[in-house]
XYZ file of C-alpha atoms in Angstrom:
786
model
C -41.496 0.192 9.234
C -42.911 2.302 12.104
C -44.295 5.607 10.987
C -41.800 7.455 13.157
C -38.938 5.903 11.147
C -40.203 7.111 7.770
C -38.324 10.068 6.337
C -39.652 11.738 3.202
C -36.573 12.573 1.108
C -38.564 13.881 -1.858
C -37.977 17.460 -3.035
C -40.203 19.976 -1.262
C -41.117 22.972 -3.456
C -38.066 22.200 -5.611
C -36.434 24.742 -7.855
C -35.054 23.282 -11.097
C -31.332 23.551 -11.623
C -29.953 25.410 -14.598
C -29.932 23.351 -17.813
C -26.848 21.174 -18.208
C -25.314 21.505 -21.652
C -23.830 18.032 -21.515
C -27.240 16.510 -20.635
C -29.225 18.241 -23.380
C -30.615 15.074 -24.948
C -30.879 12.332 -22.328
C -32.983 9.330 -23.331
C -34.840 7.437 -20.604
C -36.029 3.966 -21.687
C -39.282 3.161 -19.899
C -39.669 -0.484 -18.896
C -43.362 0.038 -18.213
C -42.970 1.208 -14.652
C -44.642 4.156 -12.907
C -41.332 4.942 -11.192
C -40.016 5.980 -14.608
C -41.710 9.330 -14.138
C -40.153 9.816 -10.718
C -36.765 9.217 -12.315
C -37.765 11.686 -15.018
C -38.691 14.295 -12.393
C -35.350 14.062 -10.587
C -33.368 14.216 -13.847
C -35.265 17.283 -15.042
C -34.922 19.007 -11.668
C -31.161 18.532 -11.920
C -31.031 20.276 -15.310
C -31.312 17.483 -17.864
C -33.451 17.591 -20.999
C -35.135 14.171 -21.034
C -37.034 12.154 -23.632
C -38.925 9.094 -22.411
C -39.283 6.156 -24.812
C -40.961 2.852 -23.972
C -38.835 -0.228 -24.477
C -40.932 -1.515 -27.413
C -41.813 1.727 -29.187
C -38.611 2.269 -31.163
C -35.785 0.362 -32.764
C -32.082 0.559 -32.064
C -31.610 2.521 -35.280
C -34.307 4.929 -34.178
C -32.569 5.376 -30.864
C -29.187 5.890 -32.555
C -30.683 8.573 -34.782
C -31.736 10.521 -31.678
C -28.044 10.927 -30.750
C -28.599 10.778 -26.963
C -26.113 12.462 -24.633
C -26.848 9.939 -21.857
C -28.883 6.762 -21.600
C -30.903 5.759 -18.530
C -32.639 2.373 -18.275
C -35.676 2.637 -15.990
C -37.045 0.263 -13.352
C -39.648 -2.282 -14.390
C -41.215 -5.684 -13.674
C -39.975 -9.106 -14.735
C -36.538 -10.443 -15.683
C -33.875 -8.400 -17.520
C -33.415 -11.082 -20.198
C -37.107 -11.367 -21.138
C -39.049 -8.276 -20.114
C -36.992 -5.199 -20.985
C -37.531 -4.834 -24.714
C -34.634 -3.103 -26.424
C -32.878 -2.136 -23.165
C -30.146 -4.767 -23.421
C -29.528 -4.027 -27.079
C -29.221 -0.316 -26.306
C -26.687 -0.971 -23.543
C -24.554 -3.103 -25.869
C -24.519 -0.458 -28.600
C -23.911 2.638 -26.500
C -21.298 1.060 -24.165
C -18.103 3.054 -24.471
C -19.868 5.877 -26.342
C -22.014 7.756 -23.773
C -22.713 7.546 -20.004
C -25.233 4.819 -19.127
C -27.195 4.382 -15.897
C -29.431 1.416 -15.097
C -31.996 1.594 -12.268
C -33.350 -1.574 -10.609
C -34.119 -3.887 -13.546
C -31.921 -1.489 -15.554
C -29.010 -2.416 -13.291
C -29.852 -6.096 -13.804
C -29.716 -5.476 -17.560
C -26.161 -4.136 -17.164
C -25.239 -7.196 -15.088
C -26.728 -9.591 -17.630
C -25.426 -7.869 -20.775
C -21.815 -8.306 -19.628
C -22.233 -11.978 -18.716
C -23.506 -12.096 -15.131
C -26.469 -14.088 -13.843
C -29.512 -12.466 -12.238
C -31.276 -14.800 -9.803
C -33.639 -14.877 -6.854
C -32.201 -13.323 -3.671
C -34.487 -15.207 -1.315
C -36.127 -11.928 -0.356
C -39.179 -10.268 -1.809
C -38.845 -6.563 -1.139
C -41.554 -4.064 -1.997
C -41.027 -0.553 -0.690
C -38.572 -1.666 1.999
C -35.495 0.304 2.949
C -31.996 -1.024 3.611
C -28.805 0.723 4.652
C -26.460 1.126 1.712
C -22.689 0.879 1.739
C -20.669 1.952 -1.286
C -17.199 2.732 -2.608
C -17.671 6.541 -2.668
C -16.913 6.677 -6.398
C -18.928 7.582 -9.478
C -22.561 8.253 -8.612
C -21.645 7.844 -4.913
C -19.230 10.779 -4.832
C -19.787 12.708 -1.568
C -22.639 10.387 -0.571
C -22.624 9.341 3.124
C -22.351 5.694 4.035
C -25.250 3.666 5.412
C -27.995 5.835 4.020
C -31.472 4.319 3.629
C -32.356 3.289 0.078
C -35.647 1.857 -1.162
C -35.816 -1.604 -2.702
C -38.470 -3.118 -4.961
C -37.059 -6.430 -6.157
C -36.690 -10.147 -5.635
C -33.909 -10.614 -8.202
C -30.306 -9.442 -8.133
C -26.948 -10.134 -9.690
C -25.052 -12.925 -7.960
C -21.565 -12.555 -6.524
C -20.113 -15.769 -8.066
C -21.111 -14.707 -11.598
C -19.881 -11.109 -11.393
C -18.268 -10.431 -14.795
C -14.572 -9.538 -14.733
C -15.325 -6.253 -16.463
C -17.687 -5.118 -13.682
C -17.017 -4.143 -10.064
C -19.455 -4.013 -7.169
C -19.985 -0.342 -6.351
C -22.585 -0.666 -3.576
C -24.082 -3.341 -1.390
C -26.043 -4.172 1.712
C -23.972 -5.583 4.551
C -24.431 -8.217 7.195
C -22.657 -9.360 10.333
C -20.440 -7.434 12.783
C -17.718 -7.054 10.135
C -20.123 -5.544 7.585
C -19.586 -8.300 5.028
C -21.018 -7.676 1.561
C -24.462 -9.207 1.200
C -26.776 -8.323 -1.702
C -25.234 -6.441 -4.637
C -26.883 -3.013 -4.818
C -24.790 -1.469 -7.568
C -22.245 -2.296 -10.272
C -19.873 -0.241 -12.390
C -18.032 -1.117 -15.578
C -14.276 -0.911 -15.049
C -13.617 0.683 -18.470
C -16.879 2.035 -19.858
C -18.794 4.845 -18.193
C -21.645 2.608 -17.062
C -23.288 2.572 -13.619
C -26.133 0.442 -12.301
C -28.118 0.792 -9.070
C -30.396 -2.014 -7.861
C -32.314 0.300 -5.535
C -34.555 3.263 -6.415
C -32.776 6.628 -6.062
C -36.001 8.361 -7.109
C -38.013 6.974 -4.159
C -39.042 9.386 -1.415
C -37.595 6.962 1.162
C -34.138 6.969 -0.442
C -31.754 9.523 1.005
C -29.422 11.409 -1.367
C -31.190 10.062 -4.475
C -31.089 13.396 -6.291
C -27.418 13.783 -5.452
C -26.640 10.428 -7.065
C -28.491 11.374 -10.249
C -26.786 14.762 -10.210
C -23.432 12.988 -10.062
C -24.419 10.896 -13.077
C -25.481 13.932 -15.093
C -22.062 15.476 -14.514
C -20.380 12.596 -16.341
C -19.169 12.870 -19.938
C -17.651 10.524 -22.489
C -17.998 6.818 -23.023
C -15.100 5.641 -20.844
C -13.760 6.614 -17.452
C -10.467 7.594 -19.064
C -12.231 9.927 -21.474
C -14.292 11.357 -18.618
C -11.144 12.090 -16.615
C -9.596 13.863 -19.588
C -12.718 15.944 -20.225
C -13.032 16.789 -16.551
C -9.456 18.001 -16.342
C -9.920 20.090 -19.430
C -13.074 21.625 -17.971
C -11.950 22.130 -14.397
C -8.204 22.585 -14.758
C -5.714 22.097 -12.018
C -8.128 23.163 -9.244
C -9.934 19.851 -9.345
C -8.731 16.912 -7.344
C -9.058 13.309 -8.341
C -9.778 10.710 -5.688
C -7.395 7.762 -5.505
C -8.309 4.288 -6.733
C -8.333 2.438 -3.464
C -7.861 5.264 -1.015
C -4.098 5.107 -1.678
C -2.864 7.916 0.521
C 0.598 8.242 -0.979
C -0.202 8.752 -4.608
C -0.233 6.058 -7.261
C -2.821 5.253 -9.911
C -5.977 7.323 -9.960
C -9.316 5.664 -10.665
C -10.921 7.142 -13.793
C -14.317 6.141 -12.425
C -13.952 8.734 -9.685
C -15.043 12.233 -10.756
C -12.903 15.290 -10.281
C -13.765 17.286 -7.194
C -13.543 20.957 -6.374
C -12.858 21.192 -2.627
C -14.560 24.571 -2.430
C -17.939 23.428 -3.739
C -20.210 20.882 -2.185
C -17.615 18.822 -0.296
C -18.709 16.424 2.420
C -17.345 18.895 4.966
C -19.549 21.619 3.479
C -22.601 19.405 3.615
C -21.943 18.314 7.180
C -21.331 21.931 8.171
C -24.604 23.087 6.574
C -26.526 20.235 8.153
C -25.110 20.888 11.617
C -25.954 24.590 11.400
C -29.580 23.734 10.738
C -29.700 21.164 13.534
C -28.085 23.462 16.077
C -30.397 26.331 15.108
C -33.418 24.089 15.706
C -32.007 22.794 18.970
C -31.549 26.317 20.280
C -35.322 26.817 20.109
C -36.164 23.842 22.330
C -37.041 24.722 25.939
C -34.355 23.326 28.264
C -31.827 23.414 25.402
C -31.879 27.119 24.613
C -28.628 29.051 25.085
C -30.109 30.752 28.145
C -30.986 27.354 29.644
C -27.469 26.056 29.154
C -25.954 29.205 30.604
C -28.218 28.966 33.661
C -27.077 25.403 34.256
C -23.452 26.417 33.869
C -23.922 29.294 36.319
C -25.226 26.738 38.836
C -21.856 24.962 38.554
C -23.485 21.895 37.010
C -20.637 21.293 34.581
C -18.510 18.309 35.711
C -15.013 19.000 36.947
C -12.302 19.346 34.313
C -8.658 18.422 33.944
C -6.029 20.130 31.813
C -6.092 18.692 28.309
C -2.485 19.680 27.423
C -1.118 18.380 30.724
C -2.961 15.067 30.507
C -1.892 14.667 26.893
C 1.743 14.831 27.971
C 1.202 12.102 30.566
C 1.418 8.711 28.875
C 2.874 5.279 29.629
C 4.117 5.194 26.029
C 6.555 7.234 23.948
C 3.562 8.748 22.155
C 0.304 9.690 23.801
C -2.916 8.165 22.532
C -6.156 9.895 21.718
C -8.525 6.909 21.546
C -11.711 7.577 19.625
C -15.223 6.292 20.173
C -16.385 6.121 16.562
C -19.406 4.178 15.371
C -19.319 5.312 11.745
C -17.883 7.836 9.309
C -18.696 9.189 5.847
C -15.645 7.448 4.399
C -15.895 4.077 6.159
C -19.605 3.753 6.830
C -20.655 1.705 9.830
C -17.685 0.649 11.940
C -19.346 -0.635 15.095
C -22.927 0.516 15.415
C -23.662 -1.541 18.539
C -20.691 -0.261 20.533
C -21.386 1.081 24.010
C -19.563 4.406 24.207
C -18.945 4.469 27.997
C -17.777 0.852 28.065
C -15.428 1.514 25.141
C -14.105 4.620 26.864
C -13.381 2.772 30.091
C -11.521 0.101 28.140
C -9.470 2.771 26.375
C -8.663 4.496 29.659
C -7.376 1.355 31.343
C -5.317 0.520 28.243
C -3.331 3.735 28.626
C -5.193 6.334 26.552
C -4.438 9.923 27.530
C -7.546 11.284 25.835
C -10.926 9.829 24.918
C -12.265 11.395 21.732
C -16.045 11.157 21.407
C -17.719 11.856 18.086
C -21.018 13.564 18.810
C -22.306 14.147 15.257
C -25.375 11.907 14.807
C -26.067 11.724 11.069
C -22.746 10.725 9.506
C -20.890 9.502 12.592
C -23.807 8.041 14.594
C -22.738 9.786 17.802
C -24.468 12.140 20.210
C -23.868 14.518 23.082
C -25.365 11.787 25.263
C -22.396 9.592 24.321
C -20.068 12.273 25.621
C -22.042 12.607 28.837
C -22.035 8.837 29.391
C -18.313 8.583 28.644
C -17.533 11.244 31.224
C -19.696 9.457 33.795
C -17.942 6.163 33.071
C -14.626 7.757 34.059
C -15.963 9.222 37.306
C -13.719 8.522 40.253
C -10.985 7.044 38.069
C -7.514 7.968 39.259
C -5.551 9.759 36.521
C -8.551 9.625 34.182
C -8.073 10.584 30.516
C -9.205 13.944 29.214
C -12.466 13.888 27.246
C -12.593 15.519 23.803
C -15.778 16.535 22.035
C -15.067 15.662 18.394
C -17.602 17.732 16.502
C -17.970 20.304 13.732
C -17.994 23.323 16.019
C -18.926 26.767 14.769
C -20.920 28.212 17.678
C -20.227 29.017 21.339
C -23.416 27.125 22.102
C -21.741 23.839 21.129
C -18.783 24.563 23.391
C -20.997 25.370 26.353
C -22.995 22.215 25.671
C -19.762 20.218 25.649
C -18.678 21.630 28.998
C -22.001 20.749 30.617
C -21.737 17.207 29.243
C -18.281 16.730 30.765
C -15.781 17.598 28.056
C -12.281 18.766 28.922
C -11.588 20.003 25.409
C -13.255 20.542 22.047
C -12.155 20.316 18.421
C -11.854 23.467 16.322
C -11.295 22.850 12.588
C -9.366 25.653 10.888
C -10.721 24.707 7.446
C -14.291 25.354 8.626
C -13.804 28.777 10.166
C -12.440 32.153 9.149
C -9.603 33.307 11.372
C -11.564 35.876 13.359
C -14.328 33.372 14.136
C -11.746 30.753 15.059
C -10.156 33.228 17.469
C -13.515 33.949 19.115
C -14.325 30.268 19.616
C -10.808 29.519 20.851
C -10.976 32.236 23.483
C -14.494 31.278 24.540
C -13.458 27.657 25.010
C -10.522 28.707 27.146
C -12.814 30.923 29.219
C -14.704 27.735 30.144
C -11.483 26.015 31.181
C -11.014 24.021 27.972
C -7.881 24.368 25.858
C -9.088 23.328 22.364
C -7.553 20.882 19.941
C -6.971 22.972 16.803
C -7.073 20.902 13.613
C -5.058 21.748 10.482
C -4.272 20.046 7.175
C -1.993 22.497 5.312
C 0.954 24.773 5.987
C -1.359 27.784 5.672
C -3.685 26.343 8.308
C -0.703 25.560 10.548
C 0.239 29.246 10.314
C -3.262 30.158 11.477
C -2.943 27.796 14.460
C 0.451 29.315 15.266
C -0.973 32.828 15.314
C -3.648 31.520 17.642
C -0.913 30.308 20.046
C -2.671 26.940 20.178
C -1.119 24.665 22.771
C -2.336 21.489 21.046
C -2.463 21.185 17.246
C -3.900 18.195 15.438
C -2.739 17.533 11.886
C -5.478 15.729 10.007
C -3.976 13.268 7.554
C -7.360 13.206 5.830
C -8.240 15.975 3.405
C -11.743 16.972 4.480
C -12.640 18.138 0.982
C -11.733 14.922 -0.846
C -11.443 12.517 2.142
C -8.124 11.253 0.729
C -5.660 10.125 3.414
C -1.939 10.885 3.306
C -0.103 9.705 6.425
C 2.910 11.861 5.546
C 0.878 15.040 6.061
C 1.743 15.263 9.756
C 5.450 14.722 9.157
C 5.541 17.369 6.411
C 3.952 19.971 8.682
C 6.169 19.357 11.713
C 8.707 22.009 10.653
C 5.931 24.595 10.504
C 4.545 23.738 13.939
C 5.315 25.931 16.971
C 8.038 24.364 19.092
C 6.023 24.710 22.298
C 2.854 23.076 20.969
C 1.954 19.399 21.220
C 1.345 18.075 17.705
C -1.086 15.194 17.250
C -1.383 13.031 14.134
C -5.038 12.498 13.269
C -6.687 9.966 10.905
C -5.603 6.934 8.921
C -3.479 5.268 11.612
C -4.017 1.516 11.763
C -0.787 -0.093 12.941
C 2.680 0.266 14.436
C 4.331 0.988 11.079
C 2.108 4.032 10.654
C 3.335 5.366 13.992
C 7.078 4.783 13.614
C 7.809 7.946 11.571
C 5.924 10.081 14.097
C 8.039 8.764 16.964
C 11.148 9.951 15.135
C 10.102 13.467 14.163
C 8.673 14.920 17.351
C 4.960 14.166 17.075
C 3.491 14.081 20.579
C 0.343 12.024 20.138
C -1.730 10.020 17.670
C -5.484 9.736 17.337
C -6.811 6.284 16.471
C -10.458 5.466 15.902
C -11.512 2.733 13.489
C -8.607 0.378 14.224
C -9.274 0.583 17.964
C -13.005 0.076 17.522
C -12.305 -3.113 15.572
C -9.561 -4.432 17.907
C -10.476 -7.643 19.726
C -7.978 -6.903 22.515
C -7.642 -3.163 23.002
C -4.805 -3.274 25.556
C -2.710 -5.540 23.368
C -3.410 -3.454 20.265
C -2.419 -0.227 22.025
C 0.783 -1.769 23.364
C 1.753 -3.086 19.918
C 0.822 0.213 18.282
C 2.842 2.406 20.619
C 5.630 0.020 21.529
C 4.865 -0.466 25.202
C 3.820 -3.192 27.595
C 0.335 -4.623 27.539
C -2.186 -4.222 30.347
C -0.165 -3.343 33.478
C -2.572 -5.347 35.623
C -1.231 -8.525 34.037
C 2.150 -7.871 35.649
C 0.931 -7.502 39.208
C 0.922 -10.241 41.799
C -2.296 -11.431 43.361
C -2.758 -9.317 46.470
C -3.507 -10.737 49.885
C -7.195 -11.304 50.527
C -8.421 -8.814 53.102
C -10.209 -10.294 56.108
C -12.798 -8.437 58.146
C -13.909 -9.896 61.462
C -17.304 -8.367 62.163
C -19.540 -8.414 65.216
C -16.512 -7.927 67.504
C -17.726 -7.574 71.086
C -14.540 -7.349 73.155
C -11.072 -5.911 72.988
C -9.767 -9.452 73.542
C -11.448 -10.695 70.352
C -10.101 -7.678 68.499
C -6.573 -8.470 69.689
C -6.845 -12.127 68.696
C -8.137 -11.199 65.236
C -5.306 -8.716 64.655
C -2.704 -11.168 65.910
C -4.101 -13.772 63.481
C -3.725 -11.335 60.600
C -7.178 -9.732 60.209
C -7.198 -6.442 58.295
C -10.448 -4.916 59.542
C -12.230 -5.162 62.856
C -15.928 -4.454 62.692
C -18.205 -3.618 65.590
C -21.992 -3.271 65.435
C -23.267 0.144 66.534
C -26.978 -0.473 65.896
C -29.045 -0.464 69.065
C -31.311 -3.465 69.406
C -29.067 -5.781 67.437
C -27.710 -8.805 69.302
C -24.097 -7.964 68.561
C -24.372 -4.247 69.349
C -21.671 -3.057 71.747
C -21.921 -0.393 74.406
C -20.077 2.889 74.190
C -17.575 1.705 76.806
C -16.853 -1.532 74.923
C -16.603 0.335 71.641
C -14.018 2.698 73.138
C -12.032 -0.245 74.493
C -12.064 -1.978 71.096
C -11.019 1.274 69.435
C -8.122 1.641 71.817
C -7.036 -1.927 71.141
C -7.205 -1.598 67.352
C -5.381 1.710 67.210
C -2.699 0.533 69.606
C -1.937 -2.882 68.106
C 0.594 -3.353 65.334
C -0.047 -6.037 62.737
C 2.245 -9.047 63.035
C 2.971 -8.887 59.290
C 2.630 -6.090 56.782
C -0.229 -6.585 54.343
C 0.318 -6.745 50.604
C -1.936 -4.317 48.795
C -3.234 -4.551 45.301
C -0.289 -3.499 43.178
C -0.837 -0.082 41.724
C -0.700 0.418 38.005
C 2.098 2.680 36.773
C 1.201 6.282 37.475
C 0.801 7.175 33.811
C -2.044 4.707 33.413
C -5.557 5.483 34.504
C -6.646 3.359 37.444
C -10.199 2.278 38.173
C -11.860 3.764 41.237
C -12.205 0.446 43.038
C -8.592 -0.506 42.350
C -7.558 2.616 44.246
C -9.988 2.159 47.116
C -9.144 -1.518 47.582
C -5.451 -0.631 47.774
C -5.605 2.453 49.967
C -9.003 3.117 51.530
C -9.958 -0.153 53.228
C -6.588 -1.385 54.388
C -3.471 -0.193 56.188
C -0.004 -1.700 56.161
C 0.877 -1.371 59.795
C -2.391 -1.976 61.677
C -5.942 -3.196 61.292
C -8.697 -0.687 60.529
C -11.641 -0.112 62.828
C -15.043 -0.352 61.141
C -18.265 0.938 62.671
C -21.372 -0.796 61.293
C -24.584 1.262 61.061
C -28.046 0.508 59.748
C -30.662 3.132 58.861
C -29.467 5.610 61.479
C -29.324 9.402 61.114
C -26.318 10.761 59.283
C -25.608 13.153 62.164
C -25.350 10.193 64.556
C -22.939 8.391 62.247
C -20.724 11.463 61.975
C -20.681 11.827 65.767
C -19.596 8.207 66.194
C -16.828 8.551 63.611
C -15.175 11.207 65.776
C -16.043 9.751 69.197
C -14.750 6.251 68.409
C -12.010 7.215 65.952
C -13.509 5.017 63.259
C -11.308 4.313 60.245
C -14.157 3.044 58.087
C -17.958 3.298 58.194
C -20.106 0.401 57.042
C -23.667 1.232 55.982
C -25.782 -1.897 56.154
C -29.264 -0.534 55.502
C -31.112 1.553 52.950
C -28.908 4.610 53.256
C -28.557 6.696 50.061
C -25.338 6.182 48.137
C -24.702 9.919 48.380
C -24.119 9.629 52.118
C -20.684 8.219 51.365
C -19.657 11.663 50.134
C -20.634 13.229 53.471
C -18.817 10.736 55.689
C -15.198 11.823 56.384
C -13.800 8.255 56.250
C -14.103 5.520 53.607
C -17.485 3.802 53.427
C -18.271 0.137 52.890
C -21.842 -0.180 51.596
C -23.831 -3.393 51.871
C -25.701 -4.708 48.819
C -27.687 -7.815 48.076
C -26.328 -10.053 45.328
C -27.344 -8.754 41.922
C -27.843 -5.133 42.997
C -26.317 -3.060 40.182
C -25.647 -0.126 42.530
C -22.634 -1.984 43.889
C -20.885 -0.935 40.661
C -21.406 2.801 41.165
C -18.124 4.679 41.243
C -17.330 7.729 43.308
C -19.412 6.925 46.389
C -18.678 3.884 48.589
C -15.056 2.807 48.740
C -16.127 -0.811 48.620
C -19.314 -2.768 48.146
C -20.103 -5.604 50.532
C -22.236 -8.306 48.912
C -24.271 -9.990 51.638
C -27.349 -12.185 51.845
C -29.520 -9.935 53.968
C -29.379 -7.911 57.159
C -25.956 -9.254 58.081
C -24.779 -11.722 60.684
C -27.551 -14.203 59.886
C -25.236 -16.878 58.536
C -27.364 -17.083 55.400
C -25.314 -17.788 52.274
C -25.197 -15.190 49.531
C -26.420 -16.059 46.032
C -23.073 -16.860 44.465
C -24.457 -17.149 40.916
C -25.814 -13.599 41.070
C -22.555 -12.399 42.566
C -20.544 -14.050 39.814
C -22.807 -12.502 37.169
C -22.346 -9.029 38.672
C -18.570 -9.423 38.707
C -18.468 -10.695 35.138
C -20.482 -7.698 33.966
C -17.854 -5.301 35.354
C -14.309 -6.740 35.311
C -12.876 -3.753 37.225
C -15.324 -4.082 40.115
C -13.877 -5.056 43.506
C -16.047 -6.261 46.402
C -16.095 -7.704 49.869
C -18.094 -10.913 50.189
C -20.098 -12.017 53.196
C -22.871 -14.445 54.017
C -22.491 -17.974 55.385
C -18.692 -18.019 55.307
C -16.588 -20.014 57.741
C -13.112 -21.504 57.941
C -14.220 -24.723 56.243
C -15.924 -23.243 53.165
C -14.265 -19.901 52.453
C -11.635 -21.325 50.088
C -14.194 -23.447 48.237
C -16.629 -20.541 47.827
C -13.938 -18.357 46.314
C -12.646 -21.163 44.112
C -16.120 -21.796 42.727
C -16.356 -18.219 41.541
C -13.790 -19.086 38.895
C -12.019 -16.206 37.203
C -14.050 -13.571 39.025
C -12.585 -14.585 42.377
C -9.726 -12.122 41.798
C -12.343 -9.359 42.023
C -13.142 -10.355 45.608
C -10.623 -8.301 47.530
C -11.951 -9.201 50.958
C -14.203 -11.504 52.971
C -16.404 -10.559 55.919
C -17.391 -13.005 58.633
C -19.527 -12.758 61.724
C -21.597 -15.855 62.594
C -18.933 -18.055 60.984
C -16.543 -17.347 63.880
C -19.122 -17.807 66.617
C -19.989 -20.715 68.871
C -23.294 -20.700 70.755
C -23.782 -17.059 69.917
C -20.414 -15.913 71.221
C -17.220 -15.187 69.343
C -14.773 -18.111 69.365
C -11.121 -17.170 69.522
C -10.084 -20.398 67.849
C -12.594 -19.953 65.034
C -11.349 -16.428 64.455
C -7.809 -17.759 64.080
C -8.912 -20.634 61.832
C -10.949 -18.356 59.557
C -8.145 -15.833 59.086
C -5.706 -18.642 58.348
C -8.022 -20.294 55.803
C -8.739 -17.029 54.014
C -5.124 -15.934 53.925
C -3.477 -19.155 52.731
C -4.716 -18.676 49.136
C -6.089 -22.184 48.994
C -8.889 -20.832 46.831
C -6.350 -20.312 44.043
C -5.380 -23.983 43.840
C -8.224 -25.951 45.415
C -9.082 -29.235 43.713
């Protein structure tokens, strides 16, 4: 492990907790391991009174006479059946009488005592960390998913021999679906017995003290007895987690401790952690509040759209807030390798009204950089979704940071904030042009949101104190919601049946995260979820291929090309080039193009329904580089001053400018007509949105007749399915259909072809070749060839 990845989780200048009455006589059996004393340290720091006894220095009767309140079996070398002294005997006797915890070989003892087999794992691990997943019960109450834990073992309990009386409580995972790999923890289903294969006492294990603290809070010999004692101690204010996350009631799991939502909840811990992180961040030059404000004052925040208005614009009966979510405290890793901007673009084109981006890094594995990249990925998109910063916000600094990163709205959680602070943050967000999403979970919190006059209210179906999910929460709160607010159902939604009640009772939108992240076909999933039609692009007809005749040197050639059906007429305006035309010729060609009506009206790329977002290049290919009634006049320039290009646009009445040199992409923003920019095959800049209306993939300087690298072109198109291009280089009437056919599925991304030398004979334009090329390109032979 690189040194930079090592995190010391050991207590720094720790203060011991107050003594725990119920842990006044804990016995720790030492299996001759130095880690025993680290376990001892953590237990004592958490308030236990601990006696350490080696596994061969007493008898069972001697141990019974000590009347222990808890029993902990320490780590140690060897095999649990041969090298742990009286440990197994002690587990058998005290099962069902007192809480028992086994650590490393102690966990293997638990596994073996109840009939399981402990065997080689195929891995020898000594001081190595792995990410742990768990069931959030017992010792894992309020413990985040995918925390690093330290492993010192080559043996482990095997899945096929797991005794019926035990359940796997934690594990390492493998594969994209996070399948269970090595068993890292077991729990007895009836007796209050836990075992952890890893070392919670190691400095490289996160949350180790918290796990031991959870164990010390347990009483009784069975989970049922523990539940009864907990209720008696804590009364009705404590909440019991459900067995399997059952959101609508049902049997409660006695192995899950009672929980007071006001003390030490996951929300509290996240809140405390974020406050520390934000405080540190504020001290970093370039990230200080004054730095962010200076950037905002320079108008560096990306443009915004109205969150409430965009939320009401949906192709479905309900609007969708689609969430980019790599992980969560309740689910652990969902999709760690997901690319946030790519996911966001997919969501947008599937009909999402809002993209929710989790920016909390520790529990949710997100970042503000994700938000920034998501916003950039939507740049230039017609009817783009609003972007939500999903974060635990308590400071104006976080809202300003969100605005600079490209957010249109932010989340404000009522449960986290007192009402006056909530009001301050709400008003500050609105002052930056962002109407917040105000999250509630109870009637009382809905009343707070109502007093705030929140335009958009999100009802979280997940209780942030217990993390229980109840999908009926949103429906129950609808009567308390202001009639003029949009109500969004948040959390726990995984399928169409979850959504049906919301469609009937006035809910305006649903937020979906995990289910979308796991969907193999996002468009299809969204359509099935919200009861609409899948990807609108699938319903459109293949548009006509646009044809550009370049290197035009006479008004006669322009007329022939238009009569044949060409869509763009290009003329070279680069002095010194063989095909460059004079000012007089250029004016004559311009007159011809502007005065000639097309023989047939062109069929544009069919537009997606207006309530869907539409990719930048889908818009430009439909509207910027073609006209229905006449051909467009294109002036081709190469490494000439911008001022000269602008002069020629006005003098020659150019409809389109083609930049065929090393001009900066930003020039496209300064040119008052659409720009076609030339790129060599494989140049990733062809995919940049918001600049050129269309990329032209060519072999070189243009007009050479040299064929483009079709493999590189195909690779570029495959890497960006929404990209549209013009193709040039070595095309003629005999090969154009074959070239397009050979591109396979990506040929539909070629919206136009550009030809120059392919319609020439002995260096001069051939009228017959112009006609033949237009005919070959327009007859769609490339769709059916061979």
